[in-house]
GROMACS .gro file of C-alpha atoms in nm:
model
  125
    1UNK     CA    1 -14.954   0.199  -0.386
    2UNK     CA    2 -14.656   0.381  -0.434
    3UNK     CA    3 -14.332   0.415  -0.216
    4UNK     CA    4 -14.517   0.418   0.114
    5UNK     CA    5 -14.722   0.108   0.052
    6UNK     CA    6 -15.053   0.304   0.073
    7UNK     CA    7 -15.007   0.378   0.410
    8UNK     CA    8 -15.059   0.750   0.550
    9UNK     CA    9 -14.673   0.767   0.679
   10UNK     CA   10 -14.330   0.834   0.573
   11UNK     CA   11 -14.158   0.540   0.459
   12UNK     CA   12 -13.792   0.493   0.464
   13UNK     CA   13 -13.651   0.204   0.249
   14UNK     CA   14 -13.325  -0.007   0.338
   15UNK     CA   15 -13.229  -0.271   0.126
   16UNK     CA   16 -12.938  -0.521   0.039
   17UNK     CA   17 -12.976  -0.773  -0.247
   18UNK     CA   18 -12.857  -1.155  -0.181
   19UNK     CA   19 -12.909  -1.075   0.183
   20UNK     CA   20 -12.924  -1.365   0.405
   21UNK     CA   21 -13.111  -1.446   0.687
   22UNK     CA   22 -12.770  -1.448   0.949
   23UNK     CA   23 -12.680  -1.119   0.817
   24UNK     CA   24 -13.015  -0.987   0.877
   25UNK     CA   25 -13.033  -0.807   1.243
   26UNK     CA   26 -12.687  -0.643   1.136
   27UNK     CA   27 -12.762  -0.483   0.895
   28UNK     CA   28 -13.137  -0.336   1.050
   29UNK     CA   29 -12.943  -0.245   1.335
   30UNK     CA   30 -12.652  -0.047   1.086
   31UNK     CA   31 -12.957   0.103   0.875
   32UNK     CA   32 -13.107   0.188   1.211
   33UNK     CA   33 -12.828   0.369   1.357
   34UNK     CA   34 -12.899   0.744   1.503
   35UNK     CA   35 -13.311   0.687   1.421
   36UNK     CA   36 -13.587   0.650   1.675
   37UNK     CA   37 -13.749   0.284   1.680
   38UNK     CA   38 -13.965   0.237   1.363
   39UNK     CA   39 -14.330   0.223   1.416
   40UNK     CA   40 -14.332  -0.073   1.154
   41UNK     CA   41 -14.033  -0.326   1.025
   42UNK     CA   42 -14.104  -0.487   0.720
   43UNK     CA   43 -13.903  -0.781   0.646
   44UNK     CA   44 -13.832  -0.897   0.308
   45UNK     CA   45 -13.603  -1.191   0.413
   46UNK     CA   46 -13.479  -1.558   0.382
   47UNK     CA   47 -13.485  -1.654   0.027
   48UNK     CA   48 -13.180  -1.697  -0.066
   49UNK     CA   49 -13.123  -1.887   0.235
   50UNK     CA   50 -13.358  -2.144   0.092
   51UNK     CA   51 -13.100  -2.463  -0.068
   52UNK     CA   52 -12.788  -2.287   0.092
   53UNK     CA   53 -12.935  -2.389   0.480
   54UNK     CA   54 -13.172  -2.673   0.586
   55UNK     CA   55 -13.496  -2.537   0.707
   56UNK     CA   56 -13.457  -2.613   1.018
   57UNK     CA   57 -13.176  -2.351   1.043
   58UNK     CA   58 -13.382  -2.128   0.865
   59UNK     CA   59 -13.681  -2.168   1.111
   60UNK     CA   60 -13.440  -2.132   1.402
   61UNK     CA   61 -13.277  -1.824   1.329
   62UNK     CA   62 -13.630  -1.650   1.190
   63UNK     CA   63 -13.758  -1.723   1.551
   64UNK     CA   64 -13.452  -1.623   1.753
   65UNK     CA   65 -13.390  -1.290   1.579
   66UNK     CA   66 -13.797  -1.199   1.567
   67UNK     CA   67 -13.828  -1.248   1.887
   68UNK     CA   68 -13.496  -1.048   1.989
   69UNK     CA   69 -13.624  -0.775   1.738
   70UNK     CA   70 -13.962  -0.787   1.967
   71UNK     CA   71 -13.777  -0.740   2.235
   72UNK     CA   72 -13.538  -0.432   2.091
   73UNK     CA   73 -13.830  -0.244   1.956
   74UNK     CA   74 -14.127  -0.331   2.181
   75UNK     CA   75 -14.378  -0.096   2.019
   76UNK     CA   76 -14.260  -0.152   1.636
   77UNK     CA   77 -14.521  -0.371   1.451
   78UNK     CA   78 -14.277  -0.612   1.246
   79UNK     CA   79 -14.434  -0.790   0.955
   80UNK     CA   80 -14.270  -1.056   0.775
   81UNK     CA   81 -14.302  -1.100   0.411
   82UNK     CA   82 -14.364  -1.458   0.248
   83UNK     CA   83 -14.103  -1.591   0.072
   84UNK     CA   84 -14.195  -1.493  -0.311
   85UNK     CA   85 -14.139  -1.735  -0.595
   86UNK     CA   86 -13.874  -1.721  -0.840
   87UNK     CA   87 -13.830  -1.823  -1.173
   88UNK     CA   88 -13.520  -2.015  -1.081
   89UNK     CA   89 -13.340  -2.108  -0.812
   90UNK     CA   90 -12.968  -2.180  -0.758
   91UNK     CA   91 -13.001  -2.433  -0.512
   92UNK     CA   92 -13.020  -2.821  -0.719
   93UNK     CA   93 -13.332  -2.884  -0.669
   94UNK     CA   94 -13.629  -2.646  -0.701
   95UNK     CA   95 -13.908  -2.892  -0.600
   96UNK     CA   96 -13.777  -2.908  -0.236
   97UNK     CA   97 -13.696  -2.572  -0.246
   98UNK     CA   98 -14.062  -2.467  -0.316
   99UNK     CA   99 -14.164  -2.709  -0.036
  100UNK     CA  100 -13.943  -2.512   0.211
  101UNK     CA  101 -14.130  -2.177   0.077
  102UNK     CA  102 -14.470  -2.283   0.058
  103UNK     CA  103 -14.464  -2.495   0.409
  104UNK     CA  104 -14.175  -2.574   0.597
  105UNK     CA  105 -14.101  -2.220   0.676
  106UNK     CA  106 -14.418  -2.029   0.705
  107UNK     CA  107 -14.562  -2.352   0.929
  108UNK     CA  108 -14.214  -2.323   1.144
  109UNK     CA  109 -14.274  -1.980   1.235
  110UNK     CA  110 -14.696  -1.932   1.237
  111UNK     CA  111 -14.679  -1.917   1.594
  112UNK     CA  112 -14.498  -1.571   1.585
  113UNK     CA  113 -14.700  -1.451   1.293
  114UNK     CA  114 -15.050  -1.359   1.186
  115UNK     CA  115 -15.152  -1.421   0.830
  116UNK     CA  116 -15.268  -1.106   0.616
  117UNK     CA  117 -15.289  -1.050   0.270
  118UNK     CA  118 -15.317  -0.707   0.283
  119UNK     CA  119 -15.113  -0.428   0.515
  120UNK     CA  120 -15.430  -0.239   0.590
  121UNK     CA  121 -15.603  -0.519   0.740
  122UNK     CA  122 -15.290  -0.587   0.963
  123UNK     CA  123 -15.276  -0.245   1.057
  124UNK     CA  124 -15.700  -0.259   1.118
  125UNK     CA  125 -15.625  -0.520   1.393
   0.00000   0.00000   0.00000
């Protein structure tokens, strides 16, 4: 697919490893600085949230700050990216962890998403 996911447009990648979910809208915001609105956000967030934060938490902030982002960049498509599983974990136990990443999560913020497993079916819609 290459560095602009297969996708007939420029692609311009920001990224942060260990970035949390509260830090999130700070640091699109500073990596959006001076640039017109993206015509698509794609967010690779809230894993290593997962065992530092209850799910709940999690769930709350995803919603708040998708919805703001909605609302800041009205004609961006934003897609957000499943949680992907890791070899380990840091958090104690990995069991509830993967519970939070395969369920908890995705089901706490379905309403605000549509599920795709590829980008050029999203973008067919």
């Amino acid at each position: 697919m290459g560095t602009s996911l297969g996708l007939d447009a420029r692609v311009h990648w920001f990224g942060w490893g260990g970035l949390r979910w509260g830090r999130l809208r700070p640091f699109i915001h500073q990596s959006l600085r001076r640039r017109a609105a993206p015509d698509v956000l794609l967010i690779h967030c809230g894993g290593n949230d997962l065992g530092r934060t209850t799910s709940l938490d999690l769930i709350t902030g995803m919603k708040q700050d998708l919805q703001d982002l909605h609302r800041q960049f009205p004609g961006t498509k934003i897609i957000l990216s499943g949680i992907t599983q890791r070899r380990w974990w840091r958090a104690v136990n990995p069991g509830k962890i993967n519970k939070a990443r395969n369920w908890r999560v995705p089901s706490g913020v379905r309403w605000l998403t549509i599920k795709t497993t590829t980008l050029a079916s999203f973008f067919a819609s």
